[in-house]
């Protein structure tokens, strides 16, 4: 049945194409698109669809979906146009089957039964490709945000600064720990300053993660100084009963840096008055 | 398996190259302690760079060795703990009772030992 469909579509290729272009123009889905571009878009879709009917496999549709989604995601053309185009094509072909086999009810029924699942499947594949492509973008952005959120900076030989900004949840805390330990090894750091000025809320979870981080850093031979705890947070921490005696805490980053320099025997002096 | 215990100046250096069974760990502990006694070492460095996994037994033994070495007059430092190992040890909660000095690598370990010994010498003199 599928073979017959592909032969049927191919033998009336030009007529169907005209119909598609006309309808697409009318519904505004081809606005601001040159003739050659329209032609190209139709040919790509047409080839994918007809090959599906003649081979019974969806490989070409998948390839088409991949290409088109990449184009859409990169150039930001609308998804509506692509899906609209496929829906139009589906309708036109279906109407065409109706008009060809109006008098042969048996045949018409069989053709539609094999046509519809394929047509629907093509649409699903393309739609899923779009969803997948968008999700891919979201995942990449999340990853980028995560790495941006834990900058580990080296400001002197053996001194690292980790300025934390924003709320800290378990996942982020894990990531901070991992990144920090990696950098300590890479840069052979001896002192790490964790600045919490930008962390609005420090609860017991954050506090425990801090302790864990300090202990793990210590095992790699690095001492940690915590700076920038706000008065409110300091009060919360004191009230929580978390044992923070092992932490070196300083008022602000400046004091932390000063302390770190002293620990390592650095002396910063201004050369001129 | 015999693990070489190297002597450099007054320090002993032990490099653990592969995972050890509990028996081997015991044997190593005895070897190290008797060598400290024999040569009168003032420092001990245990390098575990090659270890991907340190379990609680190993962690505890390292701590025991350090404590016993201290009694024999030697400071000890464990060097080369990997990030993943550090996280595991912290999660095992071992650090609470773990009074082991640690350093990033052998070089830092030697520096730390010298500083510790120097600090003790000066502290004892005053």
mmCIF file of C-alpha atoms in Angstrom:
data_model
loop_
_atom_site.group_PDB
_atom_site.id
_atom_site.type_symbol
_atom_site.label_atom_id
_atom_site.label_comp_id
_atom_site.label_asym_id
_atom_site.label_seq_id
_atom_site.Cartn_x
_atom_site.Cartn_y
_atom_site.Cartn_z
ATOM 1 C CA UNK A 1 0.000 0.000 0.000
ATOM 2 C CA UNK A 2 2.808 2.381 0.897
ATOM 3 C CA UNK A 3 4.504 1.747 -2.421
ATOM 4 C CA UNK A 4 1.315 2.691 -4.220
ATOM 5 C CA UNK A 5 1.074 5.842 -2.196
ATOM 6 C CA UNK A 6 4.590 6.868 -3.112
ATOM 7 C CA UNK A 7 3.919 6.219 -6.789
ATOM 8 C CA UNK A 8 0.690 8.155 -6.541
ATOM 9 C CA UNK A 9 2.400 11.157 -4.916
ATOM 10 C CA UNK A 10 5.325 11.104 -7.295
ATOM 11 C CA UNK A 11 3.192 10.997 -10.384
ATOM 12 C CA UNK A 12 1.380 14.145 -9.271
ATOM 13 C CA UNK A 13 4.363 15.805 -7.667
ATOM 14 C CA UNK A 14 4.055 19.125 -9.485
ATOM 15 C CA UNK A 15 0.372 19.595 -8.821
ATOM 16 C CA UNK A 16 0.761 18.792 -5.134
ATOM 17 C CA UNK A 17 3.668 21.149 -4.846
ATOM 18 C CA UNK A 18 1.702 24.007 -6.390
ATOM 19 C CA UNK A 19 -1.142 23.363 -4.017
ATOM 20 C CA UNK A 20 1.157 23.322 -1.013
ATOM 21 C CA UNK A 21 2.868 26.552 -1.971
ATOM 22 C CA UNK A 22 -0.434 28.308 -2.642
ATOM 23 C CA UNK A 23 -1.935 27.256 0.655
ATOM 24 C CA UNK A 24 1.190 28.098 2.562
ATOM 25 C CA UNK A 25 1.294 31.556 1.011
ATOM 26 C CA UNK A 26 -2.338 32.162 1.858
ATOM 27 C CA UNK A 27 -1.877 31.251 5.492
ATOM 28 C CA UNK A 28 1.180 33.482 5.718
ATOM 29 C CA UNK A 29 3.523 30.657 6.614
ATOM 30 C CA UNK A 30 5.885 31.580 3.809
ATOM 31 C CA UNK A 31 6.003 35.309 4.533
ATOM 32 C CA UNK A 32 9.282 36.982 3.656
ATOM 33 C CA UNK A 33 10.583 33.874 1.982
ATOM 34 C CA UNK A 34 12.069 33.933 -1.500
ATOM 35 C CA UNK A 35 10.911 31.529 -4.197
ATOM 36 C CA UNK A 36 14.133 29.573 -4.206
ATOM 37 C CA UNK A 37 13.993 29.217 -0.448
ATOM 38 C CA UNK A 38 10.389 28.057 -0.627
ATOM 39 C CA UNK A 39 11.358 25.577 -3.318
ATOM 40 C CA UNK A 40 14.246 24.295 -1.234
ATOM 41 C CA UNK A 41 12.120 23.880 1.837
ATOM 42 C CA UNK A 42 9.421 22.007 -0.040
ATOM 43 C CA UNK A 43 11.866 19.726 -1.821
ATOM 44 C CA UNK A 44 13.525 18.744 1.441
ATOM 45 C CA UNK A 45 10.192 17.936 3.054
ATOM 46 C CA UNK A 46 8.846 16.229 -0.043
ATOM 47 C CA UNK A 47 11.883 13.996 -0.449
ATOM 48 C CA UNK A 48 11.761 12.939 3.152
ATOM 49 C CA UNK A 49 8.057 12.145 2.990
ATOM 50 C CA UNK A 50 8.060 10.303 -0.318
ATOM 51 C CA UNK A 51 11.112 8.263 0.650
ATOM 52 C CA UNK A 52 9.299 7.232 3.795
ATOM 53 C CA UNK A 53 6.363 5.960 1.797
ATOM 54 C CA UNK A 54 8.527 4.154 -0.748
ATOM 55 C CA UNK A 55 10.934 2.540 1.704
ATOM 56 C CA UNK A 56 8.669 2.280 4.746
ATOM 57 C CA UNK A 57 11.564 3.566 6.881
ATOM 58 C CA UNK A 58 11.768 6.859 8.746
ATOM 59 C CA UNK A 59 15.504 7.438 8.317
ATOM 60 C CA UNK A 60 15.074 10.281 5.873
ATOM 61 C CA UNK A 61 12.484 11.984 8.044
ATOM 62 C CA UNK A 62 14.801 11.778 11.000
ATOM 63 C CA UNK A 63 17.607 13.278 8.953
ATOM 64 C CA UNK A 64 15.272 15.993 7.713
ATOM 65 C CA UNK A 65 14.100 16.729 11.255
ATOM 66 C CA UNK A 66 17.675 16.998 12.460
ATOM 67 C CA UNK A 67 18.668 19.406 9.708
ATOM 68 C CA UNK A 68 15.601 21.554 10.058
ATOM 69 C CA UNK A 69 15.792 21.789 13.847
ATOM 70 C CA UNK A 70 19.424 22.783 13.705
ATOM 71 C CA UNK A 71 18.479 25.489 11.227
ATOM 72 C CA UNK A 72 15.559 26.682 13.335
ATOM 73 C CA UNK A 73 17.417 26.643 16.601
ATOM 74 C CA UNK A 74 20.411 28.430 15.156
ATOM 75 C CA UNK A 75 18.652 30.972 12.968
ATOM 76 C CA UNK A 76 15.584 31.236 15.139
ATOM 77 C CA UNK A 77 12.969 30.732 12.417
ATOM 78 C CA UNK A 78 9.659 29.784 13.891
ATOM 79 C CA UNK A 79 8.702 26.256 14.736
ATOM 80 C CA UNK A 80 5.174 27.187 13.733
ATOM 81 C CA UNK A 81 6.200 27.495 10.084
ATOM 82 C CA UNK A 82 7.820 24.103 9.931
ATOM 83 C CA UNK A 83 5.031 22.258 11.719
ATOM 84 C CA UNK A 84 2.458 24.258 9.745
ATOM 85 C CA UNK A 85 4.152 23.193 6.535
ATOM 86 C CA UNK A 86 4.046 19.545 7.469
ATOM 87 C CA UNK A 87 0.401 19.747 8.545
ATOM 88 C CA UNK A 88 -0.509 21.433 5.269
ATOM 89 C CA UNK A 89 1.290 18.760 3.294
ATOM 90 C CA UNK A 90 -0.494 16.075 5.241
ATOM 91 C CA UNK A 91 -3.891 17.630 4.531
ATOM 92 C CA UNK A 92 -3.179 18.159 0.861
ATOM 93 C CA UNK A 93 -2.051 14.574 0.354
ATOM 94 C CA UNK A 94 -5.012 13.234 2.232
ATOM 95 C CA UNK A 95 -7.477 15.301 0.207
ATOM 96 C CA UNK A 96 -5.670 14.151 -2.898
ATOM 97 C CA UNK A 97 -6.096 10.495 -1.947
ATOM 98 C CA UNK A 98 -9.798 11.172 -1.358
ATOM 99 C CA UNK A 99 -10.271 12.799 -4.716
ATOM 100 C CA UNK A 100 -8.410 10.060 -6.581
ATOM 101 C CA UNK A 101 -10.240 7.135 -5.003
ATOM 102 C CA UNK A 102 -13.632 8.652 -4.372
ATOM 103 C CA UNK A 103 -15.352 5.821 -6.255
ATOM 104 C CA UNK A 104 -13.362 2.917 -4.873
ATOM 105 C CA UNK A 105 -14.334 2.814 -1.232
ATOM 106 C CA UNK A 106 -12.411 -0.352 -0.420
ATOM 107 C CA UNK A 107 -9.168 0.989 -1.874
ATOM 108 C CA UNK A 108 -9.653 4.377 -0.294
ATOM 109 C CA UNK A 109 -10.043 2.827 3.106
ATOM 110 C CA UNK A 110 -6.877 0.750 2.733
ATOM 111 C CA UNK A 111 -4.829 3.642 1.464
ATOM 112 C CA UNK A 112 -5.910 5.905 4.296
ATOM 113 C CA UNK A 113 -5.235 3.175 6.841
ATOM 114 C CA UNK A 114 -1.635 2.981 5.702
ATOM 115 C CA UNK A 115 -1.265 6.690 5.033
ATOM 116 C CA UNK A 116 -2.429 8.144 8.320
ATOM 117 C CA UNK A 117 -0.101 6.378 10.776
ATOM 118 C CA UNK A 118 2.891 7.256 8.612
ATOM 119 C CA UNK A 119 1.820 10.881 8.290
ATOM 120 C CA UNK A 120 1.269 11.152 12.025
ATOM 121 C CA UNK A 121 4.586 9.516 12.730
ATOM 122 C CA UNK A 122 6.419 11.981 10.520
ATOM 123 C CA UNK A 123 4.860 14.841 12.438
ATOM 124 C CA UNK A 124 5.780 13.237 15.764
ATOM 125 C CA UNK A 125 9.373 12.737 14.708
ATOM 126 C CA UNK A 126 9.775 16.356 13.651
ATOM 127 C CA UNK A 127 8.051 17.694 16.762
ATOM 128 C CA UNK A 128 10.140 15.514 19.038
ATOM 129 C CA UNK A 129 13.253 16.696 17.255
ATOM 130 C CA UNK A 130 12.300 20.258 18.119
ATOM 131 C CA UNK A 131 11.657 19.432 21.745
ATOM 132 C CA UNK A 132 14.911 17.528 21.936
ATOM 133 C CA UNK A 133 16.844 20.395 20.345
ATOM 134 C CA UNK A 134 15.376 22.919 22.780
ATOM 135 C CA UNK A 135 16.144 20.687 25.722
ATOM 136 C CA UNK A 136 19.671 20.333 24.496
ATOM 137 C CA UNK A 137 20.016 24.121 24.496
ATOM 138 C CA UNK A 138 18.579 24.312 28.010
ATOM 139 C CA UNK A 139 20.954 21.643 29.259
ATOM 140 C CA UNK A 140 23.940 23.439 27.783
ATOM 141 C CA UNK A 141 22.883 26.720 29.322
ATOM 142 C CA UNK A 142 22.423 25.076 32.700
ATOM 143 C CA UNK A 143 25.897 23.636 32.464
ATOM 144 C CA UNK A 144 27.331 27.001 31.512
ATOM 145 C CA UNK A 145 25.522 28.642 34.423
ATOM 146 C CA UNK A 146 26.814 26.024 36.817
ATOM 147 C CA UNK A 147 30.409 26.532 35.812
ATOM 148 C CA UNK A 148 30.009 30.291 35.877
ATOM 149 C CA UNK A 149 28.649 30.069 39.370
ATOM 150 C CA UNK A 150 31.835 28.560 40.830
ATOM 151 C CA UNK A 151 34.789 30.610 39.738
ATOM 152 C CA UNK A 152 37.956 29.567 41.543
ATOM 153 C CA UNK A 153 40.490 32.363 41.183
ATOM 154 C CA UNK A 154 44.162 32.313 41.926
ATOM 155 C CA UNK A 155 45.253 35.682 43.317
ATOM 156 C CA UNK A 156 48.713 34.852 44.650
ATOM 157 C CA UNK A 157 50.995 31.872 44.470
ATOM 158 C CA UNK A 158 49.244 29.243 46.559
ATOM 159 C CA UNK A 159 46.213 31.419 47.388
ATOM 160 C CA UNK A 160 42.823 30.768 45.800
ATOM 161 C CA UNK A 161 39.672 32.843 46.171
ATOM 162 C CA UNK A 162 36.219 31.381 45.707
ATOM 163 C CA UNK A 163 33.624 34.157 45.701
ATOM 164 C CA UNK A 164 30.200 32.563 46.029
ATOM 165 C CA UNK A 165 27.113 34.397 44.833
ATOM 166 C CA UNK A 166 23.496 33.297 45.113
ATOM 167 C CA UNK A 167 21.774 30.575 47.030
ATOM 168 C CA UNK A 168 23.526 27.281 47.614
ATOM 169 C CA UNK A 169 21.704 23.988 47.412
ATOM 170 C CA UNK A 170 23.087 20.491 47.809
ATOM 171 C CA UNK A 171 23.832 20.027 44.149
ATOM 172 C CA UNK A 172 25.691 23.276 43.867
ATOM 173 C CA UNK A 173 27.567 22.616 47.085
ATOM 174 C CA UNK A 174 28.756 19.276 45.697
ATOM 175 C CA UNK A 175 29.885 20.991 42.554
ATOM 176 C CA UNK A 176 31.712 23.698 44.462
ATOM 177 C CA UNK A 177 33.519 21.064 46.506
ATOM 178 C CA UNK A 178 34.524 19.104 43.439
ATOM 179 C CA UNK A 179 35.700 22.142 41.505
ATOM 180 C CA UNK A 180 37.631 23.543 44.452
ATOM 181 C CA UNK A 181 39.489 20.298 45.134
ATOM 182 C CA UNK A 182 40.340 19.973 41.470
ATOM 183 C CA UNK A 183 41.771 23.479 41.392
ATOM 184 C CA UNK A 184 43.732 22.998 44.619
ATOM 185 C CA UNK A 185 45.528 20.075 43.025
ATOM 186 C CA UNK A 186 46.005 21.829 39.685
ATOM 187 C CA UNK A 187 47.380 25.033 41.157
ATOM 188 C CA UNK A 188 49.042 23.497 44.227
ATOM 189 C CA UNK A 189 47.266 25.915 46.524
ATOM 190 C CA UNK A 190 47.956 26.171 50.237
ATOM 191 C CA UNK A 191 45.224 28.580 51.291
ATOM 192 C CA UNK A 192 41.682 28.952 50.017
ATOM 193 C CA UNK A 193 39.480 31.936 50.818
ATOM 194 C CA UNK A 194 35.759 31.278 50.462
ATOM 195 C CA UNK A 195 33.880 34.565 50.337
ATOM 196 C CA UNK A 196 30.208 34.317 51.269
ATOM 197 C CA UNK A 197 29.306 38.005 50.851
ATOM 198 C CA UNK A 198 26.978 37.137 47.969
ATOM 199 C CA UNK A 199 25.240 34.257 49.709
ATOM 200 C CA UNK A 200 21.953 35.569 51.098
ATOM 201 C CA UNK A 201 21.055 32.678 53.366
ATOM 202 C CA UNK A 202 23.375 30.381 55.275
ATOM 203 C CA UNK A 203 21.457 27.566 56.915
ATOM 204 C CA UNK A 204 22.658 24.364 58.534
ATOM 205 C CA UNK A 205 22.887 22.671 55.157
ATOM 206 C CA UNK A 206 25.228 25.310 53.784
ATOM 207 C CA UNK A 207 27.178 25.335 57.039
ATOM 208 C CA UNK A 208 27.672 21.576 56.940
ATOM 209 C CA UNK A 209 28.782 21.733 53.364
ATOM 210 C CA UNK A 210 31.255 24.435 54.306
ATOM 211 C CA UNK A 211 32.693 22.226 57.023
ATOM 212 C CA UNK A 212 32.910 19.302 54.640
ATOM 213 C CA UNK A 213 34.667 21.462 52.063
ATOM 214 C CA UNK A 214 37.123 22.778 54.638
ATOM 215 C CA UNK A 215 37.940 19.254 55.820
ATOM 216 C CA UNK A 216 38.423 17.894 52.328
ATOM 217 C CA UNK A 217 40.604 20.868 51.361
ATOM 218 C CA UNK A 218 42.643 20.287 54.497
ATOM 219 C CA UNK A 219 43.325 16.724 53.402
ATOM 220 C CA UNK A 220 44.840 18.119 50.238
ATOM 221 C CA UNK A 221 47.003 20.322 52.398
ATOM 222 C CA UNK A 222 45.062 23.554 51.963
ATOM 223 C CA UNK A 223 43.760 25.709 54.807
ATOM 224 C CA UNK A 224 40.456 27.486 54.285
ATOM 225 C CA UNK A 225 39.417 30.933 55.412
ATOM 226 C CA UNK A 226 35.739 31.850 55.332
ATOM 227 C CA UNK A 227 34.917 35.515 54.834
ATOM 228 C CA UNK A 228 31.915 37.762 54.365
ATOM 229 C CA UNK A 229 29.346 36.119 56.630
ATOM 230 C CA UNK A 230 26.671 38.749 57.259
ATOM 231 C CA UNK A 231 25.619 39.574 60.857
ATOM 232 C CA UNK A 232 22.221 37.974 60.303
ATOM 233 C CA UNK A 233 23.765 34.787 59.003
ATOM 234 C CA UNK A 234 26.310 34.758 61.787
ATOM 235 C CA UNK A 235 23.447 34.885 64.273
ATOM 236 C CA UNK A 236 21.682 32.026 62.529
ATOM 237 C CA UNK A 237 24.844 29.946 62.549
ATOM 238 C CA UNK A 238 25.443 30.590 66.219
ATOM 239 C CA UNK A 239 21.858 29.567 66.916
ATOM 240 C CA UNK A 240 22.088 26.374 64.868
ATOM 241 C CA UNK A 241 24.618 24.796 67.144
ATOM 242 C CA UNK A 242 26.787 23.646 64.276
ATOM 243 C CA UNK A 243 30.341 23.281 65.511
ATOM 244 C CA UNK A 244 32.288 25.872 63.578
ATOM 245 C CA UNK A 245 35.331 25.961 65.833
ATOM 246 C CA UNK A 246 37.481 24.439 63.152
ATOM 247 C CA UNK A 247 36.776 27.197 60.668
ATOM 248 C CA UNK A 248 38.944 30.256 60.286
ATOM 249 C CA UNK A 249 36.514 33.109 59.711
ATOM 250 C CA UNK A 250 37.281 36.696 58.858
ATOM 251 C CA UNK A 251 35.144 39.776 58.552
ATOM 252 C CA UNK A 252 35.623 40.422 54.869
ATOM 253 C CA UNK A 253 37.646 39.353 51.866
ATOM 254 C CA UNK A 254 40.291 41.967 52.587
ATOM 255 C CA UNK A 255 40.878 40.645 56.082
ATOM 256 C CA UNK A 256 40.835 37.095 54.743
ATOM 257 C CA UNK A 257 43.444 37.883 52.153
ATOM 258 C CA UNK A 258 45.579 39.631 54.722
ATOM 259 C CA UNK A 259 45.407 36.575 56.951
ATOM 260 C CA UNK A 260 46.233 34.234 54.093
ATOM 261 C CA UNK A 261 49.235 36.314 53.128
ATOM 262 C CA UNK A 262 50.447 36.269 56.695
ATOM 263 C CA UNK A 263 50.078 32.491 56.877
ATOM 264 C CA UNK A 264 52.279 32.082 53.822
ATOM 265 C CA UNK A 265 54.748 34.811 54.734
ATOM 266 C CA UNK A 266 53.729 37.244 52.015
ATOM 267 C CA UNK A 267 54.239 40.907 52.696
ATOM 268 C CA UNK A 268 52.560 43.477 50.492
ATOM 269 C CA UNK A 269 54.086 46.927 50.694
ATOM 270 C CA UNK A 270 53.401 50.074 48.755
ATOM 271 C CA UNK A 271 56.501 51.248 46.970
ATOM 272 C CA UNK A 272 55.764 54.978 46.924
ATOM 273 C CA UNK A 273 54.069 57.234 49.402
ATOM 274 C CA UNK B 1 54.034 -7.722 49.366
ATOM 275 C CA UNK B 2 57.052 -5.803 50.587
ATOM 276 C CA UNK B 3 56.690 -2.059 50.592
ATOM 277 C CA UNK B 4 60.000 -0.190 50.493
ATOM 278 C CA UNK B 5 60.593 2.306 53.275
ATOM 279 C CA UNK B 6 63.110 4.874 52.075
ATOM 280 C CA UNK B 7 65.275 6.942 54.341
ATOM 281 C CA UNK B 8 66.106 10.492 53.303
ATOM 282 C CA UNK B 9 68.156 12.394 55.860
ATOM 283 C CA UNK B 10 66.155 11.995 59.061
ATOM 284 C CA UNK B 11 62.899 11.241 57.334
ATOM 285 C CA UNK B 12 61.311 8.002 56.240
ATOM 286 C CA UNK B 13 59.289 7.968 53.041
ATOM 287 C CA UNK B 14 56.753 5.236 52.335
ATOM 288 C CA UNK B 15 55.013 5.134 48.985
ATOM 289 C CA UNK B 16 51.995 2.907 48.807
ATOM 290 C CA UNK B 17 51.703 1.809 45.198
ATOM 291 C CA UNK B 18 48.564 -0.282 45.177
ATOM 292 C CA UNK B 19 45.544 -1.272 47.203
ATOM 293 C CA UNK B 20 46.539 -3.248 50.281
ATOM 294 C CA UNK B 21 44.745 -6.040 52.074
ATOM 295 C CA UNK B 22 44.088 -5.608 55.787
ATOM 296 C CA UNK B 23 46.951 -8.001 56.620
ATOM 297 C CA UNK B 24 49.348 -6.094 54.431
ATOM 298 C CA UNK B 25 48.315 -2.864 56.116
ATOM 299 C CA UNK B 26 49.080 -4.393 59.533
ATOM 300 C CA UNK B 27 52.449 -5.649 58.311
ATOM 301 C CA UNK B 28 53.240 -2.220 56.879
ATOM 302 C CA UNK B 29 52.335 -0.525 60.151
ATOM 303 C CA UNK B 30 54.753 -2.744 62.063
ATOM 304 C CA UNK B 31 57.504 -2.300 59.466
ATOM 305 C CA UNK B 32 57.210 1.468 59.587
ATOM 306 C CA UNK B 33 57.190 1.690 63.359
ATOM 307 C CA UNK B 34 60.193 -0.600 63.806
ATOM 308 C CA UNK B 35 62.117 1.334 61.148
ATOM 309 C CA UNK B 36 61.396 4.614 62.931
ATOM 310 C CA UNK B 37 62.807 3.108 66.108
ATOM 311 C CA UNK B 38 65.832 1.619 64.321
ATOM 312 C CA UNK B 39 66.984 4.710 62.473
ATOM 313 C CA UNK B 40 65.740 7.274 64.951
ATOM 314 C CA UNK B 41 63.735 9.116 62.313
ATOM 315 C CA UNK B 42 62.271 12.510 63.176
ATOM 316 C CA UNK B 43 59.751 12.520 60.350
ATOM 317 C CA UNK B 44 57.557 10.110 58.404
ATOM 318 C CA UNK B 45 55.900 10.714 55.056
ATOM 319 C CA UNK B 46 53.301 8.322 53.687
ATOM 320 C CA UNK B 47 52.521 8.916 50.028
ATOM 321 C CA UNK B 48 49.166 7.573 48.878
ATOM 322 C CA UNK B 49 49.022 9.282 45.465
ATOM 323 C CA UNK B 50 48.489 5.911 43.795
ATOM 324 C CA UNK B 51 45.415 5.036 45.830
ATOM 325 C CA UNK B 52 42.026 5.577 44.231
ATOM 326 C CA UNK B 53 40.186 4.214 47.218
ATOM 327 C CA UNK B 54 40.890 4.562 50.905
ATOM 328 C CA UNK B 55 38.462 2.698 53.127
ATOM 329 C CA UNK B 56 37.769 3.354 56.780
ATOM 330 C CA UNK B 57 40.232 0.674 57.921
ATOM 331 C CA UNK B 58 43.033 2.195 55.893
ATOM 332 C CA UNK B 59 42.071 5.647 57.114
ATOM 333 C CA UNK B 60 42.088 4.522 60.738
ATOM 334 C CA UNK B 61 45.414 2.739 60.340
ATOM 335 C CA UNK B 62 47.031 5.827 58.855
ATOM 336 C CA UNK B 63 45.784 7.715 61.878
ATOM 337 C CA UNK B 64 47.152 5.017 64.220
ATOM 338 C CA UNK B 65 50.533 5.042 62.531
ATOM 339 C CA UNK B 66 50.692 8.821 62.914
ATOM 340 C CA UNK B 67 49.761 8.676 66.592
ATOM 341 C CA UNK B 68 52.249 5.892 67.340
ATOM 342 C CA UNK B 69 55.038 7.550 65.369
ATOM 343 C CA UNK B 70 54.466 10.661 67.451
ATOM 344 C CA UNK B 71 55.120 8.576 70.568
ATOM 345 C CA UNK B 72 58.358 7.367 69.008
ATOM 346 C CA UNK B 73 59.387 10.943 68.398
ATOM 347 C CA UNK B 74 58.549 11.269 64.709
ATOM 348 C CA UNK B 75 56.128 13.707 63.110
ATOM 349 C CA UNK B 76 54.123 12.288 60.232
ATOM 350 C CA UNK B 77 52.457 13.649 57.139
ATOM 351 C CA UNK B 78 50.183 11.875 54.693
ATOM 352 C CA UNK B 79 50.638 13.234 51.171
ATOM 353 C CA UNK B 80 48.976 12.761 47.819
ATOM 354 C CA UNK B 81 45.395 12.341 48.912
ATOM 355 C CA UNK B 82 43.265 12.613 45.798
ATOM 356 C CA UNK B 83 40.174 14.842 45.697
ATOM 357 C CA UNK B 84 37.841 11.852 45.443
ATOM 358 C CA UNK B 85 39.598 10.142 48.342
ATOM 359 C CA UNK B 86 39.386 13.315 50.437
ATOM 360 C CA UNK B 87 35.646 13.509 49.823
ATOM 361 C CA UNK B 88 35.226 9.851 50.775
ATOM 362 C CA UNK B 89 37.213 10.264 53.970
ATOM 363 C CA UNK B 90 35.208 13.347 54.925
ATOM 364 C CA UNK B 91 31.978 11.537 54.232
ATOM 365 C CA UNK B 92 33.110 8.608 56.353
ATOM 366 C CA UNK B 93 33.364 11.184 59.110
ATOM 367 C CA UNK B 94 36.873 10.058 59.772
ATOM 368 C CA UNK B 95 38.285 13.544 60.025
ATOM 369 C CA UNK B 96 36.678 14.065 63.391
ATOM 370 C CA UNK B 97 39.171 11.685 64.989
ATOM 371 C CA UNK B 98 41.757 12.123 62.315
ATOM 372 C CA UNK B 99 44.646 14.111 63.672
ATOM 373 C CA UNK B 100 46.828 13.407 60.695
ATOM 374 C CA UNK B 101 48.825 16.139 59.021
ATOM 375 C CA UNK B 102 48.222 16.236 55.313
ATOM 376 C CA UNK B 103 49.937 17.885 52.362
ATOM 377 C CA UNK B 104 49.292 18.035 48.655
ATOM 378 C CA UNK B 105 52.455 16.300 47.459
ATOM 379 C CA UNK B 106 55.801 14.961 48.605
ATOM 380 C CA UNK B 107 57.546 18.315 48.282
ATOM 381 C CA UNK B 108 54.960 20.095 50.402
ATOM 382 C CA UNK B 109 55.039 17.208 52.830
ATOM 383 C CA UNK B 110 58.753 17.610 53.436
ATOM 384 C CA UNK B 111 58.290 21.362 53.907
ATOM 385 C CA UNK B 112 55.501 20.801 56.390
ATOM 386 C CA UNK B 113 57.528 18.249 58.343
ATOM 387 C CA UNK B 114 60.466 20.626 58.600
ATOM 388 C CA UNK B 115 58.157 23.348 59.833
ATOM 389 C CA UNK B 116 56.546 21.096 62.421
ATOM 390 C CA UNK B 117 59.899 19.892 63.712
ATOM 391 C CA UNK B 118 61.235 23.450 63.788
ATOM 392 C CA UNK B 119 58.164 24.628 65.695
ATOM 393 C CA UNK B 120 58.554 21.859 68.250
ATOM 394 C CA UNK B 121 62.257 22.488 68.695
ATOM 395 C CA UNK B 122 61.655 26.160 69.297
ATOM 396 C CA UNK B 123 58.701 25.451 71.536
ATOM 397 C CA UNK B 124 60.786 23.014 73.593
ATOM 398 C CA UNK B 125 63.659 25.475 73.942
ATOM 399 C CA UNK B 126 61.609 28.321 75.288
#
